[in-house]
GROMACS .gro file of C-alpha atoms in nm:
model
  336
    1MET     CA    1  -0.005   0.020   0.026
    2ALA     CA    2   0.312   0.225   0.118
    3SER     CA    3   0.375   0.180  -0.304
    4ILE     CA    4   0.086   0.264  -0.428
    5ALA     CA    5   0.057   0.565  -0.224
    6ARG     CA    6   0.385   0.698  -0.338
    7ARG     CA    7   0.307   0.652  -0.683
    8GLY     CA    8  -0.040   0.827  -0.635
    9GLY     CA    9   0.171   1.128  -0.453
   10LEU     CA   10   0.391   1.139  -0.778
   11ALA     CA   11   0.122   1.105  -1.038
   12ALA     CA   12  -0.024   1.423  -0.815
   13ARG     CA   13   0.215   1.641  -0.867
   14LEU     CA   14   0.283   1.554  -1.239
   15LEU     CA   15  -0.111   1.596  -1.278
   16GLN     CA   16  -0.081   1.916  -1.130
   17GLN     CA   17   0.184   2.035  -1.388
   18ARG     CA   18  -0.047   1.889  -1.711
   19ILE     CA   19  -0.378   2.038  -1.563
   20SER     CA   20  -0.166   2.354  -1.587
   21GLY     CA   21  -0.030   2.316  -1.876
   22VAL     CA   22  -0.397   2.270  -2.010
   23LEU     CA   23  -0.489   2.618  -1.891
   24ALA     CA   24  -0.215   2.800  -2.051
   25PHE     CA   25  -0.274   2.621  -2.317
   26MET     CA   26  -0.655   2.668  -2.285
   27VAL     CA   27  -0.550   3.062  -2.270
   28VAL     CA   28  -0.315   3.085  -2.593
   29LEU     CA   29  -0.580   2.884  -2.776
   30ALA     CA   30  -0.845   3.156  -2.664
   31ALA     CA   31  -0.592   3.461  -2.785
   32VAL     CA   32  -0.510   3.324  -3.104
   33PHE     CA   33  -0.866   3.220  -3.178
   34ALA     CA   34  -0.991   3.583  -3.082
   35ALA     CA   35  -0.794   3.756  -3.281
   36VAL     CA   36  -0.839   3.519  -3.620
   37ALA     CA   37  -1.202   3.503  -3.551
   38PRO     CA   38  -1.380   3.864  -3.417
   39HIS     CA   39  -1.674   3.683  -3.256
   40PHE     CA   40  -1.476   3.429  -3.067
   41GLY     CA   41  -1.391   3.635  -2.807
   42THR     CA   42  -1.742   3.785  -2.705
   43LEU     CA   43  -1.928   3.746  -2.355
   44GLN     CA   44  -2.205   3.596  -2.574
   45ASN     CA   45  -1.972   3.344  -2.716
   46GLY     CA   46  -1.792   3.247  -2.405
   47GLU     CA   47  -2.105   3.179  -2.303
   48VAL     CA   48  -2.205   2.886  -2.568
   49VAL     CA   49  -1.848   2.722  -2.530
   50ILE     CA   50  -1.951   2.642  -2.171
   51SER     CA   51  -2.272   2.560  -2.214
   52ASN     CA   52  -2.168   2.328  -2.529
   53ALA     CA   53  -1.915   2.168  -2.261
   54ALA     CA   54  -2.169   2.111  -1.961
   55ILE     CA   55  -2.260   1.772  -2.044
   56LEU     CA   56  -1.974   1.705  -2.233
   57ALA     CA   57  -1.779   1.769  -1.892
   58ILE     CA   58  -2.044   1.533  -1.665
   59VAL     CA   59  -1.978   1.202  -1.959
   60ALA     CA   60  -1.568   1.293  -1.959
   61ALA     CA   61  -1.631   1.295  -1.563
   62ALA     CA   62  -1.797   0.908  -1.606
   63GLN     CA   63  -1.498   0.820  -1.843
   64GLY     CA   64  -1.244   0.909  -1.621
   65ILE     CA   65  -1.403   0.715  -1.308
   66VAL     CA   66  -1.357   0.448  -1.568
   67LEU     CA   67  -1.014   0.519  -1.683
   68ILE     CA   68  -0.876   0.569  -1.327
   69THR     CA   69  -0.944   0.185  -1.279
   70ARG     CA   70  -0.753   0.085  -1.554
   71ASN     CA   71  -1.068  -0.010  -1.744
   72LEU     CA   72  -1.224   0.168  -2.063
   73ASP     CA   73  -1.575   0.245  -2.154
   74VAL     CA   74  -1.715   0.302  -2.516
   75SER     CA   75  -2.072   0.256  -2.459
   76VAL     CA   76  -2.049   0.612  -2.275
   77GLY     CA   77  -2.264   0.766  -2.584
   78ALA     CA   78  -2.535   0.433  -2.658
   79MET     CA   79  -2.614   0.427  -2.263
   80MET     CA   80  -2.629   0.839  -2.296
   81GLY     CA   81  -2.882   0.777  -2.591
   82PHE     CA   82  -3.053   0.484  -2.441
   83ALA     CA   83  -3.119   0.677  -2.101
   84ALA     CA   84  -3.243   0.982  -2.344
   85TYR     CA   85  -3.483   0.815  -2.538
   86VAL     CA   86  -3.679   0.596  -2.288
   87THR     CA   87  -3.678   0.891  -2.085
   88ALA     CA   88  -3.816   1.136  -2.306
   89ASP     CA   89  -4.081   0.872  -2.437
   90PHE     CA   90  -4.184   0.857  -2.065
   91ALA     CA   91  -4.238   1.241  -2.037
   92ALA     CA   92  -4.441   1.252  -2.364
   93HIS     CA   93  -4.697   1.014  -2.247
   94HIS     CA   94  -4.670   1.157  -1.878
   95PRO     CA   95  -4.626   1.515  -1.929
   96GLN     CA   96  -4.661   1.570  -1.500
   97ALA     CA   97  -4.375   1.287  -1.409
   98GLY     CA   98  -4.170   1.608  -1.292
   99LEU     CA   99  -3.852   1.472  -1.073
  100LEU     CA  100  -3.930   1.131  -1.194
  101LEU     CA  101  -3.785   1.180  -1.489
  102PRO     CA  102  -3.397   1.180  -1.336
  103VAL     CA  103  -3.512   0.899  -1.153
  104ILE     CA  104  -3.567   0.664  -1.433
  105ALA     CA  105  -3.274   0.807  -1.640
  106VAL     CA  106  -3.005   0.761  -1.346
  107THR     CA  107  -3.180   0.384  -1.300
  108LEU     CA  108  -3.117   0.306  -1.678
  109GLY     CA  109  -2.798   0.450  -1.680
  110GLY     CA  110  -2.668   0.226  -1.380
  111ALA     CA  111  -2.819  -0.112  -1.510
  112LEU     CA  112  -2.646  -0.083  -1.818
  113GLY     CA  113  -2.330   0.037  -1.625
  114ALA     CA  114  -2.346  -0.275  -1.397
  115ILE     CA  115  -2.375  -0.511  -1.743
  116ASN     CA  116  -2.063  -0.341  -1.866
  117GLY     CA  117  -1.896  -0.356  -1.474
  118LEU     CA  118  -2.020  -0.746  -1.468
  119LEU     CA  119  -1.871  -0.827  -1.820
  120VAL     CA  120  -1.540  -0.694  -1.738
  121ALA     CA  121  -1.475  -0.740  -1.349
  122TYR     CA  122  -1.624  -1.079  -1.344
  123GLY     CA  123  -1.659  -1.173  -1.711
  124ARG     CA  124  -1.271  -1.102  -1.760
  125ILE     CA  125  -1.315  -0.987  -2.106
  126SER     CA  126  -1.114  -0.700  -2.248
  127PRO     CA  127  -1.314  -0.358  -2.163
  128LEU     CA  128  -1.260  -0.230  -2.469
  129ILE     CA  129  -1.427  -0.556  -2.647
  130ALA     CA  130  -1.688  -0.591  -2.373
  131THR     CA  131  -1.849  -0.211  -2.391
  132LEU     CA  132  -1.789  -0.226  -2.776
  133GLY     CA  133  -2.047  -0.524  -2.826
  134THR     CA  134  -2.267  -0.377  -2.531
  135MET     CA  135  -2.256   0.000  -2.729
  136SER     CA  136  -2.348  -0.209  -3.026
  137LEU     CA  137  -2.606  -0.395  -2.820
  138TYR     CA  138  -2.757  -0.081  -2.638
  139ARG     CA  139  -2.801   0.094  -2.949
  140GLY     CA  140  -2.989  -0.208  -3.106
  141VAL     CA  141  -3.210  -0.238  -2.809
  142THR     CA  142  -3.285   0.151  -2.815
  143TYR     CA  143  -3.387   0.093  -3.196
  144ILE     CA  144  -3.595  -0.180  -3.115
  145TYR     CA  145  -3.764  -0.007  -2.826
  146ALA     CA  146  -3.828   0.342  -3.034
  147HIS     CA  147  -3.950   0.140  -3.361
  148GLY     CA  148  -3.710   0.336  -3.541
  149GLN     CA  149  -3.903   0.685  -3.473
  150GLU     CA  150  -3.788   0.951  -3.297
  151VAL     CA  151  -3.973   1.195  -2.977
  152THR     CA  152  -3.973   1.519  -3.155
  153ALA     CA  153  -3.992   1.813  -2.960
  154SER     CA  154  -4.349   1.897  -3.001
  155ARG     CA  155  -4.443   1.566  -2.810
  156LEU     CA  156  -4.191   1.717  -2.497
  157PRO     CA  157  -4.347   1.891  -2.183
  158HIS     CA  158  -4.285   2.242  -2.220
  159TRP     CA  159  -4.124   2.264  -1.894
  160VAL     CA  160  -3.863   1.997  -1.994
  161LEU     CA  161  -3.737   2.234  -2.300
  162ALA     CA  162  -3.737   2.545  -2.080
  163PHE     CA  163  -3.492   2.392  -1.868
  164VAL     CA  164  -3.212   2.463  -2.095
  165ASP     CA  165  -3.303   2.787  -2.103
  166LEU     CA  166  -3.315   2.826  -1.698
  167ARG     CA  167  -3.058   3.123  -1.546
  168ILE     CA  168  -2.953   3.129  -1.161
  169ALA     CA  169  -2.796   3.440  -1.051
  170GLY     CA  170  -2.765   3.509  -1.431
  171VAL     CA  171  -2.557   3.176  -1.526
  172PRO     CA  172  -2.725   2.868  -1.673
  173ALA     CA  173  -2.889   2.642  -1.491
  174LEU     CA  174  -2.739   2.310  -1.715
  175VAL     CA  175  -2.398   2.476  -1.626
  176LEU     CA  176  -2.430   2.480  -1.244
  177LEU     CA  177  -2.594   2.177  -1.308
  178SER     CA  178  -2.251   1.998  -1.461
  179ALA     CA  179  -2.014   2.184  -1.186
  180ILE     CA  180  -2.235   2.057  -0.902
  181VAL     CA  181  -2.216   1.692  -1.073
  182VAL     CA  182  -1.852   1.727  -1.172
  183GLY     CA  183  -1.757   1.876  -0.829
  184MET     CA  184  -1.955   1.622  -0.610
  185THR     CA  185  -1.743   1.339  -0.825
  186ALA     CA  186  -1.427   1.452  -0.750
  187PHE     CA  187  -1.502   1.528  -0.374
  188PHE     CA  188  -1.626   1.129  -0.336
  189LEU     CA  189  -1.296   1.041  -0.547
  190ARG     CA  190  -1.044   1.215  -0.321
  191HIS     CA  191  -1.190   1.233   0.044
  192LEU     CA  192  -1.417   0.891   0.072
  193PRO     CA  193  -1.294   0.565   0.141
  194LEU     CA  194  -1.449   0.418  -0.159
  195GLY     CA  195  -1.325   0.673  -0.440
  196ARG     CA  196  -0.948   0.670  -0.269
  197ARG     CA  197  -1.002   0.251  -0.331
  198ILE     CA  198  -1.037   0.292  -0.722
  199TYR     CA  199  -0.748   0.523  -0.767
  200ALA     CA  200  -0.565   0.224  -0.549
  201VAL     CA  201  -0.681  -0.044  -0.789
  202GLY     CA  202  -0.615   0.185  -1.088
  203SER     CA  203  -0.253   0.229  -0.957
  204ASN     CA  204  -0.195  -0.152  -0.898
  205ALA     CA  205  -0.440  -0.415  -0.903
  206THR     CA  206  -0.259  -0.670  -0.756
  207ALA     CA  207  -0.096  -0.508  -0.441
  208SER     CA  208  -0.479  -0.383  -0.417
  209LEU     CA  209  -0.589  -0.732  -0.363
  210PHE     CA  210  -0.291  -0.813  -0.170
  211CYS     CA  211  -0.408  -0.562   0.093
  212GLY     CA  212  -0.751  -0.695   0.090
  213LEU     CA  213  -1.000  -0.462  -0.138
  214ARG     CA  214  -1.227  -0.631  -0.363
  215THR     CA  215  -1.079  -0.540  -0.676
  216GLU     CA  216  -1.402  -0.670  -0.867
  217ARG     CA  217  -1.656  -0.465  -0.665
  218VAL     CA  218  -1.456  -0.158  -0.686
  219VAL     CA  219  -1.442  -0.219  -1.080
  220LEU     CA  220  -1.823  -0.285  -1.088
  221PHE     CA  221  -1.887   0.017  -0.907
  222ALA     CA  222  -1.705   0.255  -1.120
  223TYR     CA  223  -1.899   0.092  -1.421
  224ILE     CA  224  -2.205   0.165  -1.243
  225LEU     CA  225  -2.107   0.501  -1.108
  226CYS     CA  226  -2.055   0.565  -1.508
  227GLY     CA  227  -2.345   0.447  -1.652
  228VAL     CA  228  -2.572   0.643  -1.385
  229MET     CA  229  -2.363   0.977  -1.462
  230CYS     CA  230  -2.453   0.903  -1.848
  231GLY     CA  231  -2.840   0.846  -1.788
  232PHE     CA  232  -2.827   1.191  -1.633
  233ALA     CA  233  -2.600   1.322  -1.927
  234GLY     CA  234  -2.852   1.182  -2.147
  235LEU     CA  235  -3.199   1.343  -1.993
  236LEU     CA  236  -2.974   1.693  -2.001
  237TYR     CA  237  -2.928   1.639  -2.316
  238ALA     CA  238  -3.243   1.534  -2.464
  239ALA     CA  239  -3.354   1.865  -2.289
  240ARG     CA  240  -3.112   2.074  -2.486
  241VAL     CA  241  -3.174   1.903  -2.825
  242GLY     CA  242  -3.565   1.889  -2.780
  243THR     CA  243  -3.622   1.607  -3.062
  244VAL     CA  244  -3.484   1.291  -2.932
  245THR     CA  245  -3.339   0.997  -3.202
  246VAL     CA  246  -3.237   0.646  -3.180
  247VAL     CA  247  -2.891   0.756  -3.286
  248LEU     CA  248  -2.879   1.028  -3.010
  249ALA     CA  249  -2.517   1.120  -2.830
  250SER     CA  250  -2.321   0.913  -3.131
  251GLY     CA  251  -1.950   0.987  -3.116
  252TRP     CA  252  -1.936   1.085  -2.802
  253GLU     CA  253  -1.756   0.800  -2.673
  254LEU     CA  254  -1.433   0.950  -2.851
  255SER     CA  255  -1.507   1.307  -2.744
  256SER     CA  256  -1.542   1.184  -2.411
  257LEU     CA  257  -1.230   0.973  -2.412
  258ALA     CA  258  -1.055   1.284  -2.553
  259ALA     CA  259  -1.144   1.531  -2.294
  260ALA     CA  260  -1.054   1.306  -2.029
  261VAL     CA  261  -0.713   1.236  -2.162
  262LEU     CA  262  -0.674   1.588  -2.236
  263GLY     CA  263  -0.763   1.693  -1.900
  264GLY     CA  264  -0.511   1.464  -1.760
  265ILE     CA  265  -0.661   1.145  -1.635
  266SER     CA  266  -0.431   0.873  -1.726
  267VAL     CA  267  -0.492   0.551  -1.962
  268ALA     CA  268  -0.232   0.396  -1.730
  269GLY     CA  269  -0.468   0.428  -1.459
  270GLY     CA  270  -0.432   0.515  -1.086
  271SER     CA  271  -0.427   0.892  -1.168
  272GLY     CA  272  -0.595   1.200  -1.286
  273SER     CA  273  -0.884   1.423  -1.201
  274VAL     CA  274  -1.236   1.452  -1.314
  275ILE     CA  275  -1.196   1.850  -1.272
  276GLY     CA  276  -0.928   1.811  -1.551
  277ALA     CA  277  -1.161   1.586  -1.760
  278ALA     CA  278  -1.393   1.879  -1.735
  279LEU     CA  279  -1.138   2.129  -1.837
  280GLY     CA  280  -1.087   1.919  -2.090
  281ALA     CA  281  -1.443   1.945  -2.217
  282ILE     CA  282  -1.469   2.306  -2.233
  283LEU     CA  283  -1.066   2.265  -2.462
  284LEU     CA  284  -1.245   2.057  -2.675
  285SER     CA  285  -1.582   2.299  -2.692
  286MET     CA  286  -1.357   2.601  -2.765
  287ILE     CA  287  -1.146   2.419  -3.042
  288ASP     CA  288  -1.502   2.326  -3.222
  289ASN     CA  289  -1.666   2.661  -3.141
  290GLY     CA  290  -1.330   2.852  -3.279
  291LEU     CA  291  -1.342   2.647  -3.570
  292VAL     CA  292  -1.694   2.672  -3.644
  293LEU     CA  293  -1.654   3.055  -3.626
  294LEU     CA  294  -1.366   2.984  -3.923
  295HIS     CA  295  -1.598   2.814  -4.117
  296ILE     CA  296  -1.357   2.530  -4.088
  297PRO     CA  297  -1.543   2.191  -4.258
  298GLU     CA  298  -1.646   1.918  -4.022
  299PHE     CA  299  -1.368   1.656  -4.160
  300TRP     CA  300  -1.115   1.888  -3.978
  301ARG     CA  301  -1.290   1.903  -3.682
  302ILE     CA  302  -1.249   1.554  -3.638
  303PHE     CA  303  -0.903   1.544  -3.757
  304VAL     CA  304  -0.810   1.769  -3.541
  305GLN     CA  305  -0.986   1.612  -3.227
  306GLY     CA  306  -0.821   1.286  -3.297
  307CYS     CA  307  -0.478   1.494  -3.313
  308ALA     CA  308  -0.551   1.606  -2.955
  309ILE     CA  309  -0.625   1.259  -2.852
  310VAL     CA  310  -0.245   1.122  -3.000
  311LEU     CA  311  -0.153   1.413  -2.833
  312ALA     CA  312  -0.274   1.356  -2.493
  313ILE     CA  313  -0.148   0.987  -2.462
  314ALA     CA  314   0.190   1.058  -2.572
  315ALA     CA  315   0.191   1.323  -2.286
  316ASP     CA  316   0.079   1.068  -2.049
  317GLY     CA  317   0.309   0.822  -2.174
  318ALA     CA  318   0.559   1.065  -2.119
  319VAL     CA  319   0.395   1.094  -1.742
  320ALA     CA  320   0.404   0.710  -1.679
  321ARG     CA  321   0.778   0.724  -1.770
  322GLN     CA  322   0.830   1.042  -1.506
  323VAL     CA  323   0.648   0.854  -1.246
  324ARG     CA  324   0.832   0.510  -1.305
  325LEU     CA  325   1.198   0.666  -1.292
  326ALA     CA  326   1.103   0.838  -1.003
  327LEU     CA  327   1.024   0.565  -0.825
  328ARG     CA  328   1.343   0.403  -0.923
  329ALA     CA  329   1.515   0.639  -0.814
  330GLN     CA  330   1.382   0.653  -0.470
  331ARG     CA  331   1.390   0.273  -0.418
  332ILE     CA  332   1.754   0.278  -0.509
  333ALA     CA  333   1.795   0.587  -0.243
  334ARG     CA  334   1.671   0.385   0.013
  335MET     CA  335   1.919   0.078  -0.060
  336PRO     CA  336   2.182   0.033   0.226
   0.00000   0.00000   0.00000
């Protein structure tokens, strides 16, 4: 356990450096876009960037939880889509559902996340293969449930659509809600015992097992929590777009992974912060917004996002090497 703590301490210091680097890059990027795209630097456009990043920040944080355990979930978009469609359809038939809607959304998301967790933790299936399979499965189930139809904005209760325009003290409620969810998740991971176990399992699953941690249960819980957050994000996304289709949130797997890795969450597990994942979501939103204002074709926006992932993973590899070298130096220094 001491080795896990030392590794975590080194990774935490390097994470702070990476987050500082992300913030610095965001400042530079904002200055460049403001210079070449006059409308980018306006307060109104800044609000658009933050609002666009709000839901992605929740999904990136959800992806980050799984990444910290040294796993992966490429079904996050499919979980969002299923929860969004079923919840929107329920709202269309029961306009007075009210607070029952988020309960339905998070329950559905948690159930789908539990399936992923069981396959990975207890089925010993590669997380990429397991969640790639469930991604197709969840999309198929959504299509079967919907009979290929969509839930149009005209069928949804007015209060569902009005939520995205709600403001609290001048700040969009969607942004505040996203900040609360990400903040609570960060507090849980850093300060509560189960959250620290998630980091411990990701740092060294074998050592965690020898220390008495039930690693399978921890991984299962991480996937369930990821599903719960994706279900909630799906509900918010449905309210934002209005018309809910069976392919809602397609491609969010790549975006959430990019945001999490850009924000400093290591694909090698055991280090990172969901706050950083949220910053990564804002960074992606800035890039997308700036390129749209410059009238750059969609292909190039996807290309830039892919390049960002490659660079972030390369930086993550460099961080992992630094941690290994630092730990080796510490072991040598303690030798008699």
